[in-house]
Coordinates of N, CA and C in Angstrom, one line a residue:
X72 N -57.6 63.8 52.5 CA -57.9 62.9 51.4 C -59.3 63.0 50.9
X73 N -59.4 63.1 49.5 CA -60.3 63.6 49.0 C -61.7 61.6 49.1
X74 N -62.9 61.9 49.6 CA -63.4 60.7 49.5 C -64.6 60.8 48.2
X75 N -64.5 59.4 47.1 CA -64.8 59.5 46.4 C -66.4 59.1 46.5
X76 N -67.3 59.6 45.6 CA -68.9 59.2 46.0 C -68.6 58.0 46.1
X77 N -67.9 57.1 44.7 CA -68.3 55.7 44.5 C -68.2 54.9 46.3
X78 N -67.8 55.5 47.1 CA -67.7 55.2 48.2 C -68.3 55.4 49.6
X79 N -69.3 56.5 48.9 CA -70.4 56.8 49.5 C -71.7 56.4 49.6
X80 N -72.0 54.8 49.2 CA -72.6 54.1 48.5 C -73.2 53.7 47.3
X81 N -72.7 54.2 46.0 CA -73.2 54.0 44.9 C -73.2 52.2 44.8
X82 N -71.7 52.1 44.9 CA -71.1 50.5 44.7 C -71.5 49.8 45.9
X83 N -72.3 50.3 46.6 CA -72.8 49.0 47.9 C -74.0 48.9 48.6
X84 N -74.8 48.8 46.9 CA -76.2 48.5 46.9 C -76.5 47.3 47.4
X85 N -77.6 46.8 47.8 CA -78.1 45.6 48.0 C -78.8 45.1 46.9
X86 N -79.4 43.7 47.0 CA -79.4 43.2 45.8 C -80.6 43.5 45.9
X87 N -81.6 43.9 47.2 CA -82.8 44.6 46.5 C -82.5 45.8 45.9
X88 N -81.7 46.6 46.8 CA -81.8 48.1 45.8 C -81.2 48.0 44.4
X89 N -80.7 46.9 43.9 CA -80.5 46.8 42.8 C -81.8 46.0 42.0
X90 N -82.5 45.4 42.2 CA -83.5 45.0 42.1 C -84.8 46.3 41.7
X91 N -84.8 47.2 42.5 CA -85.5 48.4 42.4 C -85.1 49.2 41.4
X92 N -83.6 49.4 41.4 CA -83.1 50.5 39.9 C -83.1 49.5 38.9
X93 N -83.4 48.1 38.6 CA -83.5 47.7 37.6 C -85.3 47.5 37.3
X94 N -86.1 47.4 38.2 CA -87.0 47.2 38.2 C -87.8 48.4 37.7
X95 N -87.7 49.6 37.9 CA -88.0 50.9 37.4 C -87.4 51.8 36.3
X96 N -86.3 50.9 36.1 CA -85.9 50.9 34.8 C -86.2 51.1 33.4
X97 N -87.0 49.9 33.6 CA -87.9 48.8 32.6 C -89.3 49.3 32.9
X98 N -89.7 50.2 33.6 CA -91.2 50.8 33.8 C -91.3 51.9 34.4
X99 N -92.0 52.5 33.4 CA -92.0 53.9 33.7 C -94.1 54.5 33.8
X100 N -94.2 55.5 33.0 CA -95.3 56.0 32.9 C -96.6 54.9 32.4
X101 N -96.1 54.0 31.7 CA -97.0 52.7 31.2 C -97.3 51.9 32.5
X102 N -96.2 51.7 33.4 CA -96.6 51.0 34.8 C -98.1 51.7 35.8
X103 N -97.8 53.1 35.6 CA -98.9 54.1 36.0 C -100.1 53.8 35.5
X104 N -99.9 53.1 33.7 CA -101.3 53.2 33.3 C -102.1 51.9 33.4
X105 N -100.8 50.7 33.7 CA -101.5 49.9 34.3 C -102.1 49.8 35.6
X106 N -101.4 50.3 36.0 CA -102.1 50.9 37.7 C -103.7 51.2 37.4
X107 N -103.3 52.6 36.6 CA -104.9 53.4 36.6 C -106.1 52.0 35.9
X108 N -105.7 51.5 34.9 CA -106.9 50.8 34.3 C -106.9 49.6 35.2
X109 N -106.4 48.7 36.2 CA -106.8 47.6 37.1 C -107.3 48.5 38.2
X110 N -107.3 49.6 38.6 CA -107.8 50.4 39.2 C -109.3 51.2 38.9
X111 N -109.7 51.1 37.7 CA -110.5 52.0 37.2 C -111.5 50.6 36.7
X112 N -111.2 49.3 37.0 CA -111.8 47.8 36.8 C -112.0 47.7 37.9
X113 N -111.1 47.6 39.5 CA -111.4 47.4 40.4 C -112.9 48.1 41.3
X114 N -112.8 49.3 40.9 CA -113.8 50.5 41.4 C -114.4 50.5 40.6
X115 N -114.7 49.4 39.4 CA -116.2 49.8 38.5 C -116.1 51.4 38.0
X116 N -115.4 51.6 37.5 CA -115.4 53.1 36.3 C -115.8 52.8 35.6
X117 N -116.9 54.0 34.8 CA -116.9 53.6 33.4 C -116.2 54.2 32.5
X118 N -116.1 53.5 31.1 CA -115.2 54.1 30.2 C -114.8 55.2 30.0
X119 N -115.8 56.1 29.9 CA -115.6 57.7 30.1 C -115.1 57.9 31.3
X120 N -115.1 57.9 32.3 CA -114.2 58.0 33.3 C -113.3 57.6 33.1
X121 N -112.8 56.2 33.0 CA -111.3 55.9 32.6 C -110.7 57.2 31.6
X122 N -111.5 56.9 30.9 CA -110.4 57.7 29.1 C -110.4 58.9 30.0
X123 N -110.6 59.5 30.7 CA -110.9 61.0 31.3 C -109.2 60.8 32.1
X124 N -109.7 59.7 32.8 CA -108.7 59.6 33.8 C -107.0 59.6 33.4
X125 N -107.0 58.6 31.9 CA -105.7 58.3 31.4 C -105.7 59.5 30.9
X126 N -106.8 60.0 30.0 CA -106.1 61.5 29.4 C -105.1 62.5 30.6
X127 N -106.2 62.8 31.5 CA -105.6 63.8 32.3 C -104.2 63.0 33.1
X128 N -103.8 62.2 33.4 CA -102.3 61.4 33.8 C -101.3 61.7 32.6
X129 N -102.1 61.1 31.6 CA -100.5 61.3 30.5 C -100.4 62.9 30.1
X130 N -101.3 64.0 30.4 CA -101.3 64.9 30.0 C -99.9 65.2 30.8
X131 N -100.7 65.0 32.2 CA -99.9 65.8 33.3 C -98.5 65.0 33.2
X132 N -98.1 63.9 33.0 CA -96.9 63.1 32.6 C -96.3 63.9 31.4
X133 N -96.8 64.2 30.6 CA -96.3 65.1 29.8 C -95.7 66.6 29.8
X134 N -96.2 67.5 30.7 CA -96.0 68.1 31.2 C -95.2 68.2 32.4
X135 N -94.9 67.2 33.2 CA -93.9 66.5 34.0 C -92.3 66.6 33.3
X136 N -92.3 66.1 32.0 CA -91.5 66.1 31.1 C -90.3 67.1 31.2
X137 N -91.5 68.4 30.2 CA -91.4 69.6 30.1 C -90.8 70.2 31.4
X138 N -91.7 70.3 32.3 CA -91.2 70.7 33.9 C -89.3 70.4 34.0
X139 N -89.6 68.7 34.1 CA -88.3 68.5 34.7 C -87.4 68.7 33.4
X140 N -87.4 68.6 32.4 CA -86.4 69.3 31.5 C -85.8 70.7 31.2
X141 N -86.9 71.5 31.8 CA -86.6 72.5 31.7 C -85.3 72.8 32.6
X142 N -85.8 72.2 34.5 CA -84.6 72.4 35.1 C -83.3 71.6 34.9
X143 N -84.2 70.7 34.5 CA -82.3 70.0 33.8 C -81.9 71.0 32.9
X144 N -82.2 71.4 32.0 CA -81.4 72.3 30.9 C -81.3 73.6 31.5
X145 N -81.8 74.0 32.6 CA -81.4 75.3 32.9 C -80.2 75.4 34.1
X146 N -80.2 74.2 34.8 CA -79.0 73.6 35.8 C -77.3 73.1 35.1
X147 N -78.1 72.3 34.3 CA -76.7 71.5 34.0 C -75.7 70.8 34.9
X148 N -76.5 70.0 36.1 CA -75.9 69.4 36.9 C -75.8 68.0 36.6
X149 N -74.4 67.9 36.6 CA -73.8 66.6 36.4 C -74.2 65.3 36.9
X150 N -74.5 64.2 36.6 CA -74.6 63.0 37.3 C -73.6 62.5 38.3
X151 N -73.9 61.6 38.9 CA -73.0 61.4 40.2 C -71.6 60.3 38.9
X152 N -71.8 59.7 38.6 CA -70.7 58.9 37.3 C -69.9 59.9 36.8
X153 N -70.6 61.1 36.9 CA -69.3 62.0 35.7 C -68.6 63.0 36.9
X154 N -68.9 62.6 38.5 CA -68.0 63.4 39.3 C -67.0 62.3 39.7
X155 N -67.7 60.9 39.6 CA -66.8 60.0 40.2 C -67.2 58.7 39.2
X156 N -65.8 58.3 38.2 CA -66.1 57.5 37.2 C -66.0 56.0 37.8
X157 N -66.2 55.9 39.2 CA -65.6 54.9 39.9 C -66.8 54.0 40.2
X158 N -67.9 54.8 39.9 CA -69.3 54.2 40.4 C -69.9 53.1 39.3
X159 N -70.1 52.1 39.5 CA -70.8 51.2 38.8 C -72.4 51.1 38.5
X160 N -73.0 51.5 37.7 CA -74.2 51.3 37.2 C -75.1 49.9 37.2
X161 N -76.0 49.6 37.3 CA -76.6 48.4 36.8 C -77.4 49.0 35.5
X162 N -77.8 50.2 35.6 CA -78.7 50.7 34.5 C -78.0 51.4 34.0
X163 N -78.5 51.3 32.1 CA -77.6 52.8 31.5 C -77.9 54.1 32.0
X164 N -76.4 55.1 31.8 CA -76.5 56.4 32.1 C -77.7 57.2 31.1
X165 N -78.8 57.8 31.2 CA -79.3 59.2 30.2 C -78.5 59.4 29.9
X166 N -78.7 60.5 28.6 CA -77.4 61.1 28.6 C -78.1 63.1 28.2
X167 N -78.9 63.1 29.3 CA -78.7 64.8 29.3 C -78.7 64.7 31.3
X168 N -78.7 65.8 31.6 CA -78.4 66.2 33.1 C -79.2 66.1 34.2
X169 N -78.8 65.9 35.3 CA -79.2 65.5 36.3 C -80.6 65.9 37.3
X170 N -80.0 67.0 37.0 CA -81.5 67.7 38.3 C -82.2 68.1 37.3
X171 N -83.5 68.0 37.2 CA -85.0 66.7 38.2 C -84.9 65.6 38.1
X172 N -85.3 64.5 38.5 CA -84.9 63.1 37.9 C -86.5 63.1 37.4
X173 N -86.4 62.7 36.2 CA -87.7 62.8 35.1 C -88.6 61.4 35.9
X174 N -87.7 60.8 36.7 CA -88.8 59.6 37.1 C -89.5 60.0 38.3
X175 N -89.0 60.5 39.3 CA -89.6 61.1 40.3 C -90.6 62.0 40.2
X176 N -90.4 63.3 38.9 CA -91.0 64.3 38.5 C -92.7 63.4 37.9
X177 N -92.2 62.5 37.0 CA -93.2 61.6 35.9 C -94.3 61.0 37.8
X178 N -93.6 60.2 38.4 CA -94.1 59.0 39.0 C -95.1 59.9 39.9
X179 N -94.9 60.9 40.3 CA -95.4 62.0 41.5 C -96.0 62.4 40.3
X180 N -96.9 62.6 39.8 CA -97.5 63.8 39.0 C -98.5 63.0 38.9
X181 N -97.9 61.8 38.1 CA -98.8 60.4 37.7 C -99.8 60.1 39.1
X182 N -98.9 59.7 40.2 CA -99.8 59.3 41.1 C -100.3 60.2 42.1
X183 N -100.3 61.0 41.7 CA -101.3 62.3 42.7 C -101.9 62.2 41.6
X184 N -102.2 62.7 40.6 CA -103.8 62.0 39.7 C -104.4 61.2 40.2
X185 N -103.8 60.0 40.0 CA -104.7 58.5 40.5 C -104.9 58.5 41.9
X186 N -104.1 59.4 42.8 CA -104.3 59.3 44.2 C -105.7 60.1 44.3
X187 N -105.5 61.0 43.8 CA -106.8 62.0 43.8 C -108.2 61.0 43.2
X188 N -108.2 60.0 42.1 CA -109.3 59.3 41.8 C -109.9 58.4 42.6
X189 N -108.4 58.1 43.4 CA -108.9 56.6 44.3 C -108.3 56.9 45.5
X190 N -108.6 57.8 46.4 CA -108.2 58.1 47.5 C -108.2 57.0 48.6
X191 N -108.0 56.0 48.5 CA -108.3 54.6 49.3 C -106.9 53.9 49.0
X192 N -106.7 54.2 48.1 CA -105.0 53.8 46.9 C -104.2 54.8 47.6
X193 N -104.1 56.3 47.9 CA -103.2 57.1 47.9 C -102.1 56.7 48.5
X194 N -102.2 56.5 49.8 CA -100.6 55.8 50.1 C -100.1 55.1 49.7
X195 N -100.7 54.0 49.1 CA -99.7 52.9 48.5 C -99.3 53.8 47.0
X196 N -100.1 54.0 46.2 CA -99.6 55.1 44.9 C -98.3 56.0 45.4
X197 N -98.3 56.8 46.3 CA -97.4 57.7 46.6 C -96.1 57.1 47.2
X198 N -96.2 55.9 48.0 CA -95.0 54.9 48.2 C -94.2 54.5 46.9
X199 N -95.4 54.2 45.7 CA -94.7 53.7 44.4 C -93.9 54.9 43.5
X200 N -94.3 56.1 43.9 CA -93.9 57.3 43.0 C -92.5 57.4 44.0
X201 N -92.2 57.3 45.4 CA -91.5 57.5 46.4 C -90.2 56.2 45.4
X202 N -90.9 55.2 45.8 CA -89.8 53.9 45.6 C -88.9 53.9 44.1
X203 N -90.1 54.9 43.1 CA -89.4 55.4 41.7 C -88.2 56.4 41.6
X204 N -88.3 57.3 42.8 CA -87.6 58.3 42.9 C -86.2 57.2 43.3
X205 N -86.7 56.5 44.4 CA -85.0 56.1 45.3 C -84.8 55.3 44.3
X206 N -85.1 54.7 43.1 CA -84.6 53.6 42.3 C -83.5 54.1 41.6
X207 N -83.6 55.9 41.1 CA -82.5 56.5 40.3 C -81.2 56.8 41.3
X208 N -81.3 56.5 42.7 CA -81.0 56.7 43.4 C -79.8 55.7 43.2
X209 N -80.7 54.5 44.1 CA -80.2 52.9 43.6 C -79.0 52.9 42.9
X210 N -79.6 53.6 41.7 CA -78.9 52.7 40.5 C -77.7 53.8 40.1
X211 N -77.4 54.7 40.8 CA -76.3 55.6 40.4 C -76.2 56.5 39.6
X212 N -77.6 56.9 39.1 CA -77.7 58.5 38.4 C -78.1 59.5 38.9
X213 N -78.6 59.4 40.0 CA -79.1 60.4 40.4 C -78.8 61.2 42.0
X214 N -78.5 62.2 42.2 CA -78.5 62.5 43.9 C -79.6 62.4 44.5
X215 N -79.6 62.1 45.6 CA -81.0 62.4 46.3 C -81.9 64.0 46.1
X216 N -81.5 65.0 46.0 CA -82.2 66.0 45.4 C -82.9 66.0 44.6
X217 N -82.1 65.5 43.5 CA -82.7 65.3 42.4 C -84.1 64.7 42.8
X218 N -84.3 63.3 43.3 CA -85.3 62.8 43.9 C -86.2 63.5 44.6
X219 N -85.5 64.1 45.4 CA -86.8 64.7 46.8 C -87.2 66.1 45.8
X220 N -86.8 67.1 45.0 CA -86.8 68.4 43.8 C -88.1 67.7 43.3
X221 N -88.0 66.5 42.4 CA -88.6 65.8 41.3 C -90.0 65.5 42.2
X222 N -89.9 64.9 42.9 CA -91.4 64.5 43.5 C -92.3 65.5 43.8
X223 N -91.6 66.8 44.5 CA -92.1 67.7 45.0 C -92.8 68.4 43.9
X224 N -92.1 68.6 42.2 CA -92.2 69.3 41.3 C -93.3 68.5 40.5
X225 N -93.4 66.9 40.3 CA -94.4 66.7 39.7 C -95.7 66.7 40.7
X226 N -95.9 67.0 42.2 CA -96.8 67.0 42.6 C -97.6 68.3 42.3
X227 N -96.6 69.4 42.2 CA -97.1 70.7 41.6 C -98.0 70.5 40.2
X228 N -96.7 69.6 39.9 CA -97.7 69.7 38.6 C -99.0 69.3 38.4
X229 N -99.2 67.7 38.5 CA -100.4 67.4 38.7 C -101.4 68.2 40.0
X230 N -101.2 69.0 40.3 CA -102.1 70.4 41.3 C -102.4 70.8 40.5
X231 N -101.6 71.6 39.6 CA -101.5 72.7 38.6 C -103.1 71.8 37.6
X232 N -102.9 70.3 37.0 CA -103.6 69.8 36.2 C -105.2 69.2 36.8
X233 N -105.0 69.1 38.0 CA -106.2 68.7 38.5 C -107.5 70.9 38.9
X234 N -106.0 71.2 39.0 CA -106.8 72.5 39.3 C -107.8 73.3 37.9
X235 N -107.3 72.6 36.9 CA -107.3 73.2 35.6 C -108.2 72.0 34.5
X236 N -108.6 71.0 35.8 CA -109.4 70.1 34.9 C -110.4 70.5 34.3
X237 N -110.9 69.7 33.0 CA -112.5 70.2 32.3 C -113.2 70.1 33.1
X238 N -114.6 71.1 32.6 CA -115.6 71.2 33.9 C -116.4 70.3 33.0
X239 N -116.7 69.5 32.9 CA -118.3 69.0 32.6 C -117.4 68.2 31.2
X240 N -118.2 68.6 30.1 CA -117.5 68.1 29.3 C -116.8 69.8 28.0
X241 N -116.8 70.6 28.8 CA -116.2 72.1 28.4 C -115.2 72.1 28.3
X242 N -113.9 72.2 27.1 CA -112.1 72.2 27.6 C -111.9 73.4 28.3
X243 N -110.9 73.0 28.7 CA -110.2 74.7 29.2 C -109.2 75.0 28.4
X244 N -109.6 76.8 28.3 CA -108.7 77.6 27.2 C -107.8 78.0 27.5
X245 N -106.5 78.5 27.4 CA -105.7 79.1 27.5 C -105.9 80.5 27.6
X246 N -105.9 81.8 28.2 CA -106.4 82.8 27.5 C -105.4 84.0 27.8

């Protein structure tokens, strides 16, 4: 007998983990930038540091994007709802494809930036990018790959963006 996911826990969340996929929901890369600026108040930054800091986060969140869209459009792997219509959502479905989950990709990219600014923060930052991944989880769009792929891929990325940061106040060119 064939066993359907919806029975492999989609439908037998807890009211925290429903709590989580609703909670991550509703906050995404803006939650990040509240982080960085109570963060960048806490540690006495100055402005130019900040603006430095949010530039290079939403850069790399942008690029995050790109990254994980790319492998969604190059995969075309289905969400866990459209193998098994049996699964209940608390959050709406996306509606393009599954592998990377753009929140895992976004949340890990984001907070290895800010982990790298405030290395005193890193574990708790990296718990929050972690807890973004299992929310899509949670909430029935996503497989766990997708998650563990996504984290792993926005860490690259933000490597890729910290490695390629301005030197001084000199951009970097493409060449």
């Amino acid at each position: 007998q064939k066993v359907r996911l919806a029975e492999n826990g989609w439908n037998t969340r807890t009211p925290e983990q429903e709590r989580i996929a609703k909670f991550w929901a509703a906050n995404g890369p803006g939650y990040f930038n509240e982080q960085a600026t109570t963060l960048a108040v806490t540690y006495r930054r100055t402005e130019r540091e900040t603006a430095h800091l949010l530039a290079l986060m939403n850069m790399t969140a942008f690029d995050c994007v790109v990254a994980s869209h790319d492998t969604k459009f190059f995969y075309w792997l289905l969400r866990p709802i459209m193998a098994d219509p049996l699964i209940k959502l608390p959050i709406p479905m996306p509606n393009f494809p599954s592998y990377a989950s753009n929140h895992a990709v976004i949340s890990a990219g984001m907070t290895t930036i800010l982990g790298t600014s405030f290395p005193a923060e890193r574990e708790r930052l990296d718990s929050l990018a972690e807890e973004a991944a299992l929310s899509r989880i949670y909430a029935g769009i996503h497989y766990r790959f997708d998650s563990d792929v996504g984290l792993a891929l926005g860490r690259t990325v933000a490597g890729w963006a910290l490695g390629h940061d301005v030197n001084g106040h000199e951009p970097f060119v493409l060449k």
